[in-house]
GROMACS .gro file of C-alpha atoms in nm:
model
  358
    1MET     CA    1   6.608   9.764  11.202
    2ARG     CA    2   6.752  10.128  11.179
    3ARG     CA    3   7.045  10.155  11.056
    4SER     CA    4   7.365  10.362  11.069
    5PHE     CA    5   7.632  10.499  10.854
    6ALA     CA    6   8.018  10.462  10.914
    7LEU     CA    7   8.203  10.734  10.921
    8ARG     CA    8   8.390  10.776  10.595
    9THR     CA    9   8.759  10.953  10.629
   10SER     CA   10   9.013  11.085  10.325
   11THR     CA   11   9.337  10.872  10.325
   12ARG     CA   12   9.525  11.256  10.261
   13THR     CA   13   9.642  11.374  10.579
   14CYS     CA   14   9.514  11.713  10.627
   15SER     CA   15   9.669  12.017  10.852
   16THR     CA   16   9.491  12.069  11.150
   17SER     CA   17   9.376  12.484  11.188
   18PRO     CA   18   9.314  12.629  11.472
   19GLN     CA   19   8.946  12.776  11.376
   20PRO     CA   20   8.754  12.699  11.038
   21ASP     CA   21   8.756  12.928  10.785
   22ARG     CA   22   8.448  12.889  10.773
   23VAL     CA   23   8.087  12.709  10.956
   24TYR     CA   24   7.785  12.542  10.793
   25VAL     CA   25   7.472  12.451  10.986
   26PHE     CA   26   7.198  12.203  10.862
   27HIS     CA   27   6.956  12.197  11.173
   28ARG     CA   28   6.611  11.989  11.148
   29HIS     CA   29   6.312  12.196  11.334
   30GLY     CA   30   6.221  12.122  11.664
   31ASP     CA   31   5.988  11.845  11.761
   32ARG     CA   32   5.610  12.004  11.641
   33ALA     CA   33   5.248  11.846  11.632
   34PRO     CA   34   5.188  11.618  11.394
   35SER     CA   35   5.149  11.747  11.049
   36SER     CA   36   4.797  11.652  11.087
   37SER     CA   37   4.551  11.434  11.299
   38ILE     CA   38   4.508  11.101  11.168
   39VAL     CA   39   4.218  10.961  11.375
   40LEU     CA   40   3.934  10.799  11.218
   41ASP     CA   41   3.661  11.020  11.159
   42SER     CA   42   3.419  10.826  11.358
   43ASN     CA   43   3.645  10.932  11.675
   44VAL     CA   44   3.423  11.274  11.730
   45THR     CA   45   3.565  11.259  12.100
   46GLU     CA   46   3.963  11.133  11.995
   47ILE     CA   47   3.980  11.415  11.766
   48GLU     CA   48   3.877  11.654  12.023
   49LEU     CA   49   4.133  11.551  12.305
   50GLU     CA   50   4.443  11.574  12.050
   51LYS     CA   51   4.427  11.907  11.921
   52GLN     CA   52   4.336  12.042  12.287
   53PHE     CA   53   4.649  11.839  12.349
   54TRP     CA   54   4.854  11.983  12.083
   55SER     CA   55   4.709  12.344  12.109
   56SER     CA   56   4.819  12.331  12.443
   57GLN     CA   57   5.187  12.221  12.354
   58ILE     CA   58   5.255  12.478  12.087
   59TYR     CA   59   5.598  12.732  12.160
   60LYS     CA   60   5.415  13.081  12.138
   61PRO     CA   61   5.731  13.291  12.156
   62PRO     CA   62   5.697  13.606  12.357
   63SER     CA   63   5.853  13.866  12.105
   64LEU     CA   64   6.158  13.828  11.862
   65PRO     CA   65   6.525  13.842  11.983
   66PRO     CA   66   6.707  14.106  12.019
   67ASN     CA   67   6.809  14.299  11.678
   68VAL     CA   68   6.668  14.012  11.488
   69THR     CA   69   6.460  14.094  11.160
   70LEU     CA   70   6.295  13.869  10.969
   71ASN     CA   71   6.340  13.922  10.555
   72LEU     CA   72   6.037  13.727  10.448
   73HIS     CA   73   5.992  13.676  10.031
   74SER     CA   74   6.191  14.018  10.048
   75THR     CA   75   5.951  14.225  10.344
   76LEU     CA   76   6.123  14.324  10.638
   77LEU     CA   77   5.971  14.179  10.936
   78THR     CA   78   6.030  14.349  11.273
   79SER     CA   79   5.795  14.178  11.501
   80LEU     CA   80   5.612  13.873  11.575
   81SER     CA   81   5.257  14.004  11.550
   82SER     CA   82   5.329  14.100  11.192
   83LEU     CA   83   5.454  13.728  11.135
   84HIS     CA   84   5.150  13.586  11.309
   85SER     CA   85   4.935  13.854  11.104
   86PRO     CA   86   4.673  13.626  10.858
   87PRO     CA   87   4.839  13.795  10.549
   88THR     CA   88   5.188  13.671  10.670
   89LEU     CA   89   5.108  13.369  10.835
   90SER     CA   90   4.891  13.211  10.387
   91LYS     CA   91   5.267  13.270  10.286
   92LEU     CA   92   5.343  12.995  10.495
   93ASN     CA   93   5.341  12.587  10.404
   94ASP     CA   94   5.232  12.447  10.764
   95THR     CA   95   4.962  12.723  10.874
   96SER     CA   96   4.639  12.652  10.727
   97ASN     CA   97   4.560  12.404  11.047
   98PRO     CA   98   4.641  12.470  11.299
   99PRO     CA   99   4.779  12.328  11.569
  100PHE     CA  100   4.874  12.056  11.322
  101GLY     CA  101   5.277  12.087  11.217
  102TYR     CA  102   5.321  12.355  11.507
  103LEU     CA  103   5.658  12.397  11.660
  104THR     CA  104   5.596  12.309  12.048
  105THR     CA  105   5.788  12.439  12.355
  106LEU     CA  106   5.994  12.116  12.369
  107GLY     CA  107   6.095  12.193  12.028
  108SER     CA  108   6.184  12.554  12.102
  109SER     CA  109   6.406  12.378  12.407
  110GLN     CA  110   6.598  12.139  12.122
  111LEU     CA  111   6.719  12.456  11.948
  112LYS     CA  112   6.835  12.727  12.230
  113THR     CA  113   7.044  12.381  12.332
  114LEU     CA  114   7.187  12.382  11.971
  115GLY     CA  115   7.194  12.747  11.942
  116SER     CA  116   7.402  12.722  12.274
  117LYS     CA  117   7.631  12.538  12.159
  118ILE     CA  118   7.670  12.673  11.838
  119SER     CA  119   7.785  12.966  11.982
  120SER     CA  120   8.033  12.857  12.223
  121LYS     CA  121   8.184  12.696  11.980
  122TYR     CA  122   8.279  12.986  11.682
  123PRO     CA  123   8.235  13.264  11.929
  124ASN     CA  124   8.407  13.495  11.684
  125HIS     CA  125   8.191  13.435  11.331
  126THR     CA  126   7.959  13.684  11.177
  127LEU     CA  127   7.607  13.479  11.121
  128ASN     CA  128   7.440  13.422  10.803
  129TYR     CA  129   7.097  13.257  10.881
  130THR     CA  130   6.818  13.148  10.619
  131SER     CA  131   6.526  12.980  10.728
  132THR     CA  132   6.258  12.767  10.447
  133ASN     CA  133   5.907  12.915  10.409
  134TYR     CA  134   5.790  12.746  10.747
  135LEU     CA  135   5.617  12.899  11.052
  136ARG     CA  136   5.821  12.585  11.248
  137THR     CA  137   6.169  12.673  11.080
  138ILE     CA  138   6.093  13.012  11.152
  139LEU     CA  139   5.999  12.980  11.502
  140SER     CA  140   6.300  12.761  11.545
  141ALA     CA  141   6.535  12.942  11.409
  142LEU     CA  142   6.432  13.213  11.625
  143SER     CA  143   6.484  12.977  11.903
  144LEU     CA  144   6.835  12.904  11.823
  145LEU     CA  145   6.858  13.312  11.818
  146GLN     CA  146   6.743  13.319  12.181
  147GLY     CA  147   6.922  13.035  12.318
  148SER     CA  148   7.265  13.126  12.146
  149GLY     CA  149   7.254  13.536  12.199
  150ILE     CA  150   7.349  13.628  11.905
  151LYS     CA  151   7.221  13.948  11.815
  152ASN     CA  152   7.229  14.167  11.498
  153VAL     CA  153   7.033  13.903  11.240
  154GLU     CA  154   6.866  13.932  10.942
  155LEU     CA  155   6.651  13.577  10.931
  156LYS     CA  156   6.606  13.542  10.553
  157ILE     CA  157   6.316  13.315  10.437
  158PRO     CA  158   6.311  13.293  10.044
  159ARG     CA  159   6.003  13.207   9.825
  160ASN     CA  160   5.958  12.807   9.780
  161GLU     CA  161   6.057  12.844   9.388
  162GLU     CA  162   6.371  13.017   9.483
  163CYS     CA  163   6.498  12.789   9.821
  164LYS     CA  164   6.797  12.552   9.811
  165LEU     CA  165   6.709  12.359  10.134
  166ASN     CA  166   6.364  12.204   9.995
  167ALA     CA  167   6.378  12.107   9.658
  168TYR     CA  168   6.005  11.938   9.734
  169ASP     CA  169   5.849  12.264   9.743
  170ARG     CA  170   6.090  12.467   9.510
  171ASN     CA  171   6.016  12.228   9.202
  172PRO     CA  172   5.730  11.981   9.316
  173ASP     CA  173   5.610  11.871   8.997
  174LEU     CA  174   5.962  11.744   8.906
  175LEU     CA  175   6.031  11.525   9.217
  176ARG     CA  176   5.689  11.443   9.202
  177SER     CA  177   5.810  11.269   8.848
  178LEU     CA  178   6.168  11.160   8.940
  179ILE     CA  179   5.978  10.947   9.280
  180LYS     CA  180   5.752  10.804   9.069
  181GLU     CA  181   5.955  10.681   8.862
  182VAL     CA  182   6.194  10.559   9.140
  183SER     CA  183   5.886  10.392   9.300
  184ALA     CA  184   5.805  10.168   8.971
  185ASP     CA  185   6.127   9.977   9.036
  186PRO     CA  186   5.945   9.604   9.103
  187LYS     CA  187   6.160   9.577   9.392
  188PHE     CA  188   6.075   9.895   9.525
  189GLN     CA  189   5.687   9.743   9.495
  190SER     CA  190   5.767   9.453   9.606
  191LEU     CA  191   5.891   9.670   9.930
  192ASP     CA  192   5.622   9.799   9.974
  193LYS     CA  193   5.407   9.538   9.951
  194GLU     CA  194   5.556   9.335  10.224
  195ALA     CA  195   5.509   9.658  10.434
  196THR     CA  196   5.214   9.713  10.387
  197SER     CA  197   5.104   9.335  10.488
  198LYS     CA  198   5.269   9.365  10.800
  199ILE     CA  199   5.060   9.683  10.958
  200PRO     CA  200   4.723   9.559  10.933
  201SER     CA  201   4.646   9.717  11.291
  202LEU     CA  202   4.725  10.082  11.219
  203LEU     CA  203   4.528  10.019  10.883
  204THR     CA  204   4.238   9.951  11.059
  205ASN     CA  205   4.266  10.159  11.347
  206PHE     CA  206   4.441  10.510  11.164
  207LYS     CA  207   4.393  10.720  10.808
  208CYS     CA  208   4.661  10.596  10.709
  209LYS     CA  209   4.581  10.686  10.303
  210ASN     CA  210   4.620  10.961  10.068
  211ASP     CA  211   4.393  11.096   9.848
  212LYS     CA  212   4.454  10.824   9.577
  213GLY     CA  213   4.418  10.554   9.818
  214ARG     CA  214   4.797  10.518   9.891
  215ILE     CA  215   5.004  10.485  10.225
  216ASP     CA  216   5.151  10.820  10.322
  217TRP     CA  217   5.399  10.654  10.494
  218ILE     CA  218   5.544  10.987  10.625
  219HIS     CA  219   5.227  11.129  10.754
  220LEU     CA  220   5.152  10.777  10.926
  221LEU     CA  221   5.489  10.775  11.104
  222ASP     CA  222   5.443  11.154  11.171
  223HIS     CA  223   5.157  11.079  11.423
  224PHE     CA  224   5.351  10.811  11.633
  225GLN     CA  225   5.699  11.023  11.657
  226CYS     CA  226   5.492  11.304  11.776
  227ARG     CA  227   5.308  11.173  12.062
  228TYR     CA  228   5.616  10.920  12.131
  229SER     CA  229   5.796  11.247  12.170
  230HIS     CA  230   5.579  11.352  12.454
  231SER     CA  231   5.533  11.055  12.646
  232ARG     CA  232   5.159  10.993  12.492
  233SER     CA  233   4.978  10.669  12.418
  234TYR     CA  234   4.903  10.595  12.070
  235THR     CA  235   4.581  10.696  12.102
  236ASP     CA  236   4.430  10.978  12.314
  237ILE     CA  237   4.060  10.638  12.379
  238GLU     CA  238   4.338  10.375  12.463
  239GLU     CA  239   4.478  10.403  12.837
  240LYS     CA  240   4.795  10.191  12.745
  241TRP     CA  241   5.030  10.116  12.477
  242VAL     CA  242   4.875   9.842  12.180
  243LYS     CA  243   5.139   9.619  12.174
  244GLU     CA  244   5.058   9.537  11.816
  245PHE     CA  245   5.070   9.914  11.745
  246GLU     CA  246   5.441   9.924  11.867
  247GLU     CA  247   5.577   9.677  11.666
  248GLU     CA  248   5.389   9.797  11.335
  249VAL     CA  249   5.512  10.107  11.360
  250GLU     CA  250   5.865   9.983  11.372
  251ILE     CA  251   5.826   9.824  11.047
  252ALA     CA  252   5.697  10.149  10.966
  253ARG     CA  253   5.972  10.306  11.031
  254GLY     CA  254   6.216  10.078  10.883
  255HIS     CA  255   6.016  10.133  10.515
  256LEU     CA  256   6.002  10.458  10.544
  257GLU     CA  257   6.401  10.485  10.550
  258GLU     CA  258   6.374  10.215  10.289
  259ARG     CA  259   6.203  10.483  10.061
  260PHE     CA  260   6.416  10.681  10.064
  261GLU     CA  261   6.714  10.466  10.022
  262PHE     CA  262   6.553  10.428   9.666
  263TYR     CA  263   6.461  10.785   9.657
  264TYR     CA  264   6.844  10.956   9.745
  265LYS     CA  265   7.052  10.658   9.544
  266ASP     CA  266   6.895  10.829   9.251
  267ASP     CA  267   7.097  11.017   9.127
  268GLU     CA  268   6.860  11.234   8.921
  269VAL     CA  269   6.701  11.294   9.285
  270LEU     CA  270   6.977  11.341   9.480
  271HIS     CA  271   7.111  11.583   9.253
  272GLU     CA  272   6.798  11.796   9.309
  273ILE     CA  273   6.764  11.741   9.646
  274ALA     CA  274   7.068  11.783   9.758
  275THR     CA  275   7.385  11.975   9.506
  276PRO     CA  276   7.189  12.335   9.546
  277MET     CA  277   7.283  12.312   9.901
  278LEU     CA  278   7.577  12.133   9.852
  279LYS     CA  279   7.740  12.413   9.616
  280GLU     CA  280   7.677  12.672   9.899
  281LEU     CA  281   7.954  12.534  10.094
  282LEU     CA  282   8.158  12.628   9.749
  283HIS     CA  283   8.081  12.956   9.731
  284PRO     CA  284   8.398  13.182   9.827
  285HIS     CA  285   8.192  13.352  10.198
  286ALA     CA  286   8.418  13.582  10.323
  287LYS     CA  287   8.648  13.455  10.620
  288ASN     CA  288   8.504  13.346  10.968
  289THR     CA  289   8.151  13.321  10.885
  290LEU     CA  290   7.874  13.100  11.055
  291HIS     CA  291   7.603  12.999  10.777
  292ILE     CA  292   7.291  12.864  10.930
  293TYR     CA  293   7.022  12.687  10.763
  294SER     CA  294   6.703  12.626  10.911
  295SER     CA  295   6.555  12.328  10.749
  296HIS     CA  296   6.405  11.965  10.797
  297ASP     CA  297   6.466  11.576  10.811
  298VAL     CA  298   6.465  11.500  10.434
  299THR     CA  299   6.716  11.832  10.389
  300LEU     CA  300   6.950  11.637  10.606
  301LEU     CA  301   6.923  11.332  10.457
  302GLY     CA  302   6.939  11.421  10.133
  303ILE     CA  303   7.269  11.580  10.204
  304LEU     CA  304   7.419  11.253  10.415
  305TYR     CA  305   7.353  11.055  10.106
  306HIS     CA  306   7.545  11.307   9.880
  307LEU     CA  307   7.852  11.360  10.063
  308LEU     CA  308   7.816  10.945  10.216
  309SER     CA  309   7.724  10.738   9.937
  310PRO     CA  310   7.655  10.481  10.248
  311THR     CA  311   7.653  10.091  10.114
  312GLU     CA  312   7.373  10.104  10.427
  313THR     CA  313   7.041  10.268  10.505
  314LEU     CA  314   7.039  10.570  10.724
  315LYS     CA  315   6.849  10.602  10.986
  316TRP     CA  316   6.611  10.912  10.966
  317PRO     CA  317   6.721  11.231  11.147
  318ASP     CA  318   6.528  11.327  11.512
  319TYR     CA  319   6.386  11.653  11.523
  320GLY     CA  320   6.670  11.892  11.600
  321SER     CA  321   6.929  11.724  11.455
  322TYR     CA  322   7.205  11.900  11.249
  323ILE     CA  323   7.499  11.842  11.018
  324ILE     CA  324   7.826  12.113  11.059
  325PHE     CA  325   8.044  12.186  10.778
  326GLU     CA  326   8.352  12.336  10.912
  327VAL     CA  327   8.598  12.441  10.546
  328TYR     CA  328   8.934  12.516  10.647
  329GLU     CA  329   9.241  12.660  10.457
  330ASP     CA  330   9.349  12.285  10.387
  331LYS     CA  331   8.998  12.046  10.437
  332VAL     CA  332   8.663  12.021  10.526
  333VAL     CA  333   8.491  11.833  10.849
  334CYS     CA  334   8.141  11.728  10.822
  335GLU     CA  335   8.000  11.615  11.171
  336PHE     CA  336   7.639  11.477  11.247
  337ASN     CA  337   7.482  11.522  11.551
  338GLY     CA  338   7.836  11.566  11.679
  339GLU     CA  339   8.004  11.269  11.567
  340THR     CA  340   8.231  11.357  11.234
  341VAL     CA  341   8.107  11.160  10.942
  342TRP     CA  342   8.364  11.287  10.681
  343GLU     CA  343   8.689  11.443  10.624
  344GLY     CA  344   8.891  11.496  10.329
  345GLY     CA  345   9.039  11.773  10.113
  346ARG     CA  346   8.881  12.075   9.985
  347GLU     CA  347   8.926  11.967   9.607
  348GLU     CA  348   8.787  11.618   9.699
  349PHE     CA  349   8.505  11.797   9.820
  350LYS     CA  350   8.456  12.013   9.576
  351ALA     CA  351   8.462  11.673   9.309
  352ILE     CA  352   8.138  11.509   9.567
  353CYS     CA  353   7.990  11.828   9.515
  354GLU     CA  354   7.983  11.876   9.196
  355ARG     CA  355   7.968  11.502   9.118
  356PHE     CA  356   7.585  11.517   8.900
  357ASP     CA  357   7.757  11.798   8.745
  358ARG     CA  358   7.719  11.721   8.302
   0.00000   0.00000   0.00000
């Protein structure tokens, strides 16, 4: 069962300002093709059908939005052709197996809609924009800019080791070590074993395991979520939905959320994931500035666990989900997908952001 979180509001009464001093938006990239195929190697026809389908869905923008420059690892790019050149694509994290992992036309549309919403809500704010080192987050950002109509923007794409938005890329060895420790918990192992026993059809019909023989739950769910978003059956060979697949996918989805609840309720993991991002909000940025960050599901989930300290398991953020922080003179308001989920004084917010500092 997918569970939402409760609104957490400070008991302190805050005055209301007409416009926030600063605004910070963290959004997930839009809908994309699955990161890779999990079709069994023996199903050659189905593998080819899957590649053909996703190739037909990929978003191919004709040009950069007006007066937009890409700052990729401190190199300025002024055209899409320079972005799509082989030397440039090789620097990104998700371009080795096209069309898998690429943003779709549907995903671009989702971000254009968000861009229109943001620009109408904050029309007089100067924009600063940062993306993670992925083609899908870069193109999601460009789609948002196109929908917003905002011009004269430099989109910054830092190197993996400099990126505060994705600790899995910034410090992969540390994250693997920390998550390995959490995964050794007997309760975690028990939940994993129980969930695995409940998805026999998925294990039989799809490539669900990594090179170490363990189920890759994100990789597994990725396939079904992407196909569901495009009203596709779970396989290209089957002409109808397979009932046991549907039931097992929901079990796998719930378990993936439980796994990340374990990860993100560990102080060391959560500190590495979310603290660098939240501390961005404490910087003395100029007034009337809008800071947007194009990122990932695990980014948004980490922020929510850090901010809310929920007692329930948080549901997985969908494509195009967003978190908005409005920073006023005397308070901070946090919104997730249009719903206010936290509100409190700035000192209280500062204490939350710094709670793992030693």
